[in-house]
């Protein structure tokens, strides 16, 4: 039997552990048509293993660490400038994704299919938030840009890699949940 204070301790450890996973994965860049990191994979895996509430906490901690200047974002960047730049909306979108996944988990439960639906909806939210932010910042600094152009730069090249990240997170999810259940 786990006491309430012990459960809170486990929660804090899991949130910290998965925050570190998100940080490490943000530093791993995979060469592709447009290079991408494993940030979104870590966020999907965090949600799949920890559930919505703890995943949202992990993502929130990750963003706060970057916001105060710790180089936790891709290319070892951090600070308000990274969030205020053209791609900062995608980073902020991770938090909205986590919140959407948490809400979906509350509605649909923790079944595999529900996690998959939640992750895909979370990804769409991240794309929407990040694309809107990109357009605003890009327009202010360089001039108007069409939505189709931004989607071609910021979304289309990432659809296949992000789908593969979701699939991998779903595969690993079950194994890690079982492993963590043995620890607790």
C-alpha positions as protocol buffer text, in pm:
chain_id: "A"
residue {
  index: 1
  type: UNK
  ca { x: 0 y: 0 z: 0 }
}
residue {
  index: 2
  type: UNK
  ca { x: 136 y: 341 z: -97 }
}
residue {
  index: 3
  type: UNK
  ca { x: 80 y: 624 z: 146 }
}
residue {
  index: 4
  type: UNK
  ca { x: -27 y: 965 z: 21 }
}
residue {
  index: 5
  type: UNK
  ca { x: 311 y: 1126 z: 99 }
}
residue {
  index: 6
  type: UNK
  ca { x: 493 y: 837 z: -70 }
}
residue {
  index: 7
  type: UNK
  ca { x: 269 y: 875 z: -378 }
}
residue {
  index: 8
  type: UNK
  ca { x: 353 y: 1247 z: -393 }
}
residue {
  index: 9
  type: UNK
  ca { x: 723 y: 1161 z: -372 }
}
residue {
  index: 10
  type: UNK
  ca { x: 686 y: 912 z: -659 }
}
residue {
  index: 11
  type: UNK
  ca { x: 494 y: 1172 z: -858 }
}
residue {
  index: 12
  type: UNK
  ca { x: 771 y: 1431 z: -812 }
}
residue {
  index: 13
  type: UNK
  ca { x: 1040 y: 1178 z: -907 }
}
residue {
  index: 14
  type: UNK
  ca { x: 850 y: 1070 z: -1219 }
}
residue {
  index: 15
  type: UNK
  ca { x: 786 y: 1431 z: -1323 }
}
residue {
  index: 16
  type: UNK
  ca { x: 1155 y: 1514 z: -1278 }
}
residue {
  index: 17
  type: UNK
  ca { x: 1270 y: 1199 z: -1458 }
}
residue {
  index: 18
  type: UNK
  ca { x: 1048 y: 1261 z: -1758 }
}
residue {
  index: 19
  type: UNK
  ca { x: 1138 y: 1631 z: -1765 }
}
residue {
  index: 20
  type: UNK
  ca { x: 1500 y: 1520 z: -1803 }
}
residue {
  index: 21
  type: UNK
  ca { x: 1392 y: 1280 z: -2078 }
}
residue {
  index: 22
  type: UNK
  ca { x: 1223 y: 1567 z: -2265 }
}
residue {
  index: 23
  type: UNK
  ca { x: 1537 y: 1780 z: -2226 }
}
residue {
  index: 24
  type: UNK
  ca { x: 1769 y: 1506 z: -2353 }
}
residue {
  index: 25
  type: UNK
  ca { x: 1540 y: 1426 z: -2645 }
}
residue {
  index: 26
  type: UNK
  ca { x: 1525 y: 1796 z: -2739 }
}
residue {
  index: 27
  type: UNK
  ca { x: 1901 y: 1789 z: -2783 }
}
residue {
  index: 28
  type: UNK
  ca { x: 1895 y: 1486 z: -3017 }
}
residue {
  index: 29
  type: UNK
  ca { x: 1869 y: 1604 z: -3377 }
}
residue {
  index: 30
  type: UNK
  ca { x: 1787 y: 1359 z: -3655 }
}
residue {
  index: 31
  type: UNK
  ca { x: 1895 y: 1461 z: -4006 }
}
residue {
  index: 32
  type: UNK
  ca { x: 1603 y: 1454 z: -4248 }
}
residue {
  index: 33
  type: UNK
  ca { x: 1463 y: 1679 z: -4523 }
}
residue {
  index: 34
  type: UNK
  ca { x: 1423 y: 1922 z: -4233 }
}
residue {
  index: 35
  type: UNK
  ca { x: 1617 y: 1807 z: -3924 }
}
residue {
  index: 36
  type: UNK
  ca { x: 1396 y: 1723 z: -3628 }
}
residue {
  index: 37
  type: UNK
  ca { x: 1445 y: 1645 z: -3262 }
}
residue {
  index: 38
  type: UNK
  ca { x: 1292 y: 1380 z: -3041 }
}
residue {
  index: 39
  type: UNK
  ca { x: 1115 y: 1637 z: -2821 }
}
residue {
  index: 40
  type: UNK
  ca { x: 769 y: 1537 z: -2933 }
}
residue {
  index: 41
  type: UNK
  ca { x: 852 y: 1169 z: -2889 }
}
residue {
  index: 42
  type: UNK
  ca { x: 948 y: 1239 z: -2528 }
}
residue {
  index: 43
  type: UNK
  ca { x: 630 y: 1436 z: -2470 }
}
residue {
  index: 44
  type: UNK
  ca { x: 414 y: 1156 z: -2614 }
}
residue {
  index: 45
  type: UNK
  ca { x: 601 y: 895 z: -2411 }
}
residue {
  index: 46
  type: UNK
  ca { x: 569 y: 1108 z: -2098 }
}
residue {
  index: 47
  type: UNK
  ca { x: 194 y: 1130 z: -2148 }
}
residue {
  index: 48
  type: UNK
  ca { x: 164 y: 761 z: -2227 }
}
residue {
  index: 49
  type: UNK
  ca { x: 355 y: 651 z: -1918 }
}
residue {
  index: 50
  type: UNK
  ca { x: 271 y: 915 z: -1659 }
}
residue {
  index: 51
  type: UNK
  ca { x: -79 y: 1011 z: -1764 }
}
residue {
  index: 52
  type: UNK
  ca { x: -216 y: 1356 z: -1830 }
}
residue {
  index: 53
  type: UNK
  ca { x: -164 y: 1536 z: -1500 }
}
residue {
  index: 54
  type: UNK
  ca { x: 199 y: 1436 z: -1443 }
}
residue {
  index: 55
  type: UNK
  ca { x: 282 y: 1476 z: -1813 }
}
residue {
  index: 56
  type: UNK
  ca { x: 146 y: 1832 z: -1810 }
}
residue {
  index: 57
  type: UNK
  ca { x: 362 y: 1900 z: -1502 }
}
residue {
  index: 58
  type: UNK
  ca { x: 672 y: 1759 z: -1676 }
}
residue {
  index: 59
  type: UNK
  ca { x: 613 y: 1970 z: -1986 }
}
residue {
  index: 60
  type: UNK
  ca { x: 546 y: 2277 z: -1770 }
}
residue {
  index: 61
  type: UNK
  ca { x: 871 y: 2226 z: -1578 }
}
residue {
  index: 62
  type: UNK
  ca { x: 1059 y: 2179 z: -1907 }
}
residue {
  index: 63
  type: UNK
  ca { x: 922 y: 2507 z: -2046 }
}
residue {
  index: 64
  type: UNK
  ca { x: 988 y: 2695 z: -1720 }
}
residue {
  index: 65
  type: UNK
  ca { x: 1349 y: 2573 z: -1713 }
}
residue {
  index: 66
  type: UNK
  ca { x: 1395 y: 2699 z: -2069 }
}
residue {
  index: 67
  type: UNK
  ca { x: 1217 y: 3024 z: -1991 }
}
residue {
  index: 68
  type: UNK
  ca { x: 1460 y: 3110 z: -1711 }
}
residue {
  index: 69
  type: UNK
  ca { x: 1751 y: 3056 z: -1948 }
}
residue {
  index: 70
  type: UNK
  ca { x: 1864 y: 2699 z: -1890 }
}
residue {
  index: 71
  type: UNK
  ca { x: 1957 y: 2557 z: -2234 }
}
residue {
  index: 72
  type: UNK
  ca { x: 1696 y: 2280 z: -2244 }
}
residue {
  index: 73
  type: UNK
  ca { x: 1551 y: 2349 z: -2589 }
}
residue {
  index: 74
  type: UNK
  ca { x: 1686 y: 2219 z: -2920 }
}
residue {
  index: 75
  type: UNK
  ca { x: 2039 y: 2325 z: -3012 }
}
residue {
  index: 76
  type: UNK
  ca { x: 2103 y: 2381 z: -2639 }
}
residue {
  index: 77
  type: UNK
  ca { x: 1905 y: 2705 z: -2635 }
}
residue {
  index: 78
  type: UNK
  ca { x: 1697 y: 2860 z: -2362 }
}
residue {
  index: 79
  type: UNK
  ca { x: 1561 y: 3192 z: -2246 }
}
residue {
  index: 80
  type: UNK
  ca { x: 1270 y: 3410 z: -2339 }
}
residue {
  index: 81
  type: UNK
  ca { x: 1424 y: 3474 z: -2682 }
}
residue {
  index: 82
  type: UNK
  ca { x: 1384 y: 3107 z: -2773 }
}
residue {
  index: 83
  type: UNK
  ca { x: 1016 y: 3119 z: -2681 }
}
residue {
  index: 84
  type: UNK
  ca { x: 961 y: 3456 z: -2847 }
}
residue {
  index: 85
  type: UNK
  ca { x: 1119 y: 3339 z: -3176 }
}
residue {
  index: 86
  type: UNK
  ca { x: 938 y: 3186 z: -3470 }
}
residue {
  index: 87
  type: UNK
  ca { x: 950 y: 2831 z: -3331 }
}
residue {
  index: 88
  type: UNK
  ca { x: 865 y: 2926 z: -2972 }
}
residue {
  index: 89
  type: UNK
  ca { x: 498 y: 2864 z: -3038 }
}
residue {
  index: 90
  type: UNK
  ca { x: 568 y: 2497 z: -3095 }
}
residue {
  index: 91
  type: UNK
  ca { x: 745 y: 2475 z: -2758 }
}
residue {
  index: 92
  type: UNK
  ca { x: 455 y: 2652 z: -2588 }
}
residue {
  index: 93
  type: UNK
  ca { x: 222 y: 2431 z: -2792 }
}
residue {
  index: 94
  type: UNK
  ca { x: 370 y: 2129 z: -2611 }
}
residue {
  index: 95
  type: UNK
  ca { x: 199 y: 2247 z: -2294 }
}
residue {
  index: 96
  type: UNK
  ca { x: -134 y: 2290 z: -2471 }
}
residue {
  index: 97
  type: UNK
  ca { x: -84 y: 1943 z: -2623 }
}
residue {
  index: 98
  type: UNK
  ca { x: -26 y: 1796 z: -2279 }
}
residue {
  index: 99
  type: UNK
  ca { x: -338 y: 1968 z: -2147 }
}
residue {
  index: 100
  type: UNK
  ca { x: -545 y: 1838 z: -2439 }
}
residue {
  index: 101
  type: UNK
  ca { x: -407 y: 1488 z: -2386 }
}
residue {
  index: 102
  type: UNK
  ca { x: -493 y: 1514 z: -2015 }
}
residue {
  index: 103
  type: UNK
  ca { x: -848 y: 1624 z: -2099 }
}
residue {
  index: 104
  type: UNK
  ca { x: -887 y: 1342 z: -2351 }
}
residue {
  index: 105
  type: UNK
  ca { x: -758 y: 1093 z: -2096 }
}
residue {
  index: 106
  type: UNK
  ca { x: -1020 y: 1219 z: -1851 }
}
residue {
  index: 107
  type: UNK
  ca { x: -1293 y: 1167 z: -2113 }
}
residue {
  index: 108
  type: UNK
  ca { x: -1177 y: 846 z: -2280 }
}
residue {
  index: 109
  type: UNK
  ca { x: -969 y: 670 z: -2014 }
}
residue {
  index: 110
  type: UNK
  ca { x: -623 y: 515 z: -2043 }
}
residue {
  index: 111
  type: UNK
  ca { x: -686 y: 249 z: -2307 }
}
residue {
  index: 112
  type: UNK
  ca { x: -434 y: 220 z: -2591 }
}
residue {
  index: 113
  type: UNK
  ca { x: -675 y: 353 z: -2853 }
}
residue {
  index: 114
  type: UNK
  ca { x: -763 y: 649 z: -2628 }
}
residue {
  index: 115
  type: UNK
  ca { x: -395 y: 729 z: -2579 }
}
residue {
  index: 116
  type: UNK
  ca { x: -341 y: 717 z: -2957 }
}
residue {
  index: 117
  type: UNK
  ca { x: -635 y: 951 z: -3021 }
}
residue {
  index: 118
  type: UNK
  ca { x: -514 y: 1183 z: -2745 }
}
residue {
  index: 119
  type: UNK
  ca { x: -162 y: 1195 z: -2885 }
}
residue {
  index: 120
  type: UNK
  ca { x: -280 y: 1274 z: -3238 }
}
residue {
  index: 121
  type: UNK
  ca { x: -512 y: 1547 z: -3110 }
}
residue {
  index: 122
  type: UNK
  ca { x: -230 y: 1682 z: -2895 }
}
residue {
  index: 123
  type: UNK
  ca { x: -6 y: 1690 z: -3201 }
}
residue {
  index: 124
  type: UNK
  ca { x: -269 y: 1881 z: -3400 }
}
residue {
  index: 125
  type: UNK
  ca { x: -299 y: 2134 z: -3117 }
}
residue {
  index: 126
  type: UNK
  ca { x: 78 y: 2180 z: -3113 }
}
residue {
  index: 127
  type: UNK
  ca { x: 84 y: 2225 z: -3491 }
}
residue {
  index: 128
  type: UNK
  ca { x: -201 y: 2478 z: -3477 }
}
residue {
  index: 129
  type: UNK
  ca { x: -56 y: 2682 z: -3192 }
}
residue {
  index: 130
  type: UNK
  ca { x: 298 y: 2672 z: -3329 }
}
residue {
  index: 131
  type: UNK
  ca { x: 193 y: 2759 z: -3684 }
}
residue {
  index: 132
  type: UNK
  ca { x: -17 y: 3055 z: -3570 }
}
residue {
  index: 133
  type: UNK
  ca { x: 272 y: 3180 z: -3355 }
}
residue {
  index: 134
  type: UNK
  ca { x: 520 y: 3131 z: -3640 }
}
residue {
  index: 135
  type: UNK
  ca { x: 303 y: 3334 z: -3876 }
}
residue {
  index: 136
  type: UNK
  ca { x: 268 y: 3622 z: -3630 }
}
residue {
  index: 137
  type: UNK
  ca { x: 639 y: 3641 z: -3547 }
}
residue {
  index: 138
  type: UNK
  ca { x: 752 y: 3588 z: -3906 }
}
residue {
  index: 139
  type: UNK
  ca { x: 511 y: 3854 z: -4036 }
}
residue {
  index: 140
  type: UNK
  ca { x: 633 y: 4106 z: -3777 }
}
residue {
  index: 141
  type: UNK
  ca { x: 1000 y: 4047 z: -3857 }
}
residue {
  index: 142
  type: UNK
  ca { x: 1007 y: 3969 z: -4230 }
}
residue {
  index: 143
  type: UNK
  ca { x: 666 y: 4048 z: -4375 }
}
residue {
  index: 144
  type: UNK
  ca { x: 351 y: 3860 z: -4465 }
}
residue {
  index: 145
  type: UNK
  ca { x: 364 y: 3489 z: -4534 }
}
residue {
  index: 146
  type: UNK
  ca { x: 90 y: 3258 z: -4659 }
}
residue {
  index: 147
  type: UNK
  ca { x: -52 y: 2984 z: -4439 }
}
residue {
  index: 148
  type: UNK
  ca { x: 27 y: 2724 z: -4706 }
}
residue {
  index: 149
  type: UNK
  ca { x: 390 y: 2833 z: -4708 }
}
residue {
  index: 150
  type: UNK
  ca { x: 418 y: 2809 z: -4329 }
}
residue {
  index: 151
  type: UNK
  ca { x: 252 y: 2467 z: -4329 }
}
residue {
  index: 152
  type: UNK
  ca { x: 503 y: 2359 z: -4593 }
}
residue {
  index: 153
  type: UNK
  ca { x: 791 y: 2479 z: -4377 }
}
residue {
  index: 154
  type: UNK
  ca { x: 671 y: 2388 z: -4029 }
}
residue {
  index: 155
  type: UNK
  ca { x: 417 y: 2105 z: -4046 }
}
residue {
  index: 156
  type: UNK
  ca { x: 426 y: 1895 z: -4364 }
}
residue {
  index: 157
  type: UNK
  ca { x: 792 y: 1783 z: -4326 }
}
residue {
  index: 158
  type: UNK
  ca { x: 719 y: 1668 z: -3971 }
}
residue {
  index: 159
  type: UNK
  ca { x: 397 y: 1469 z: -4022 }
}
residue {
  index: 160
  type: UNK
  ca { x: 566 y: 1136 z: -4096 }
}
residue {
  index: 161
  type: UNK
  ca { x: 837 y: 1166 z: -3827 }
}
residue {
  index: 162
  type: UNK
  ca { x: 581 y: 1279 z: -3568 }
}
residue {
  index: 163
  type: UNK
  ca { x: 348 y: 991 z: -3658 }
}
residue {
  index: 164
  type: UNK
  ca { x: 638 y: 748 z: -3614 }
}
residue {
  index: 165
  type: UNK
  ca { x: 719 y: 908 z: -3278 }
}
residue {
  index: 166
  type: UNK
  ca { x: 360 y: 854 z: -3163 }
}
residue {
  index: 167
  type: UNK
  ca { x: 370 y: 489 z: -3273 }
}
residue {
  index: 168
  type: UNK
  ca { x: 701 y: 432 z: -3093 }
}
residue {
  index: 169
  type: UNK
  ca { x: 569 y: 604 z: -2779 }
}
residue {
  index: 170
  type: UNK
  ca { x: 259 y: 382 z: -2786 }
}
residue {
  index: 171
  type: UNK
  ca { x: 473 y: 67 z: -2825 }
}
residue {
  index: 172
  type: UNK
  ca { x: 703 y: 163 z: -2536 }
}
residue {
  index: 173
  type: UNK
  ca { x: 417 y: 289 z: -2320 }
}
residue {
  index: 174
  type: UNK
  ca { x: 287 y: -53 z: -2215 }
}
residue {
  index: 175
  type: UNK
  ca { x: 630 y: -187 z: -2128 }
}
residue {
  index: 176
  type: UNK
  ca { x: 727 y: 116 z: -1922 }
}
residue {
  index: 177
  type: UNK
  ca { x: 394 y: 133 z: -1737 }
}
residue {
  index: 178
  type: UNK
  ca { x: 443 y: -230 z: -1631 }
}
residue {
  index: 179
  type: UNK
  ca { x: 803 y: -164 z: -1527 }
}
residue {
  index: 180
  type: UNK
  ca { x: 708 y: 140 z: -1320 }
}
residue {
  index: 181
  type: UNK
  ca { x: 419 y: -50 z: -1160 }
}
residue {
  index: 182
  type: UNK
  ca { x: 670 y: -304 z: -1025 }
}
residue {
  index: 183
  type: UNK
  ca { x: 875 y: -22 z: -871 }
}
residue {
  index: 184
  type: UNK
  ca { x: 587 y: 146 z: -689 }
}
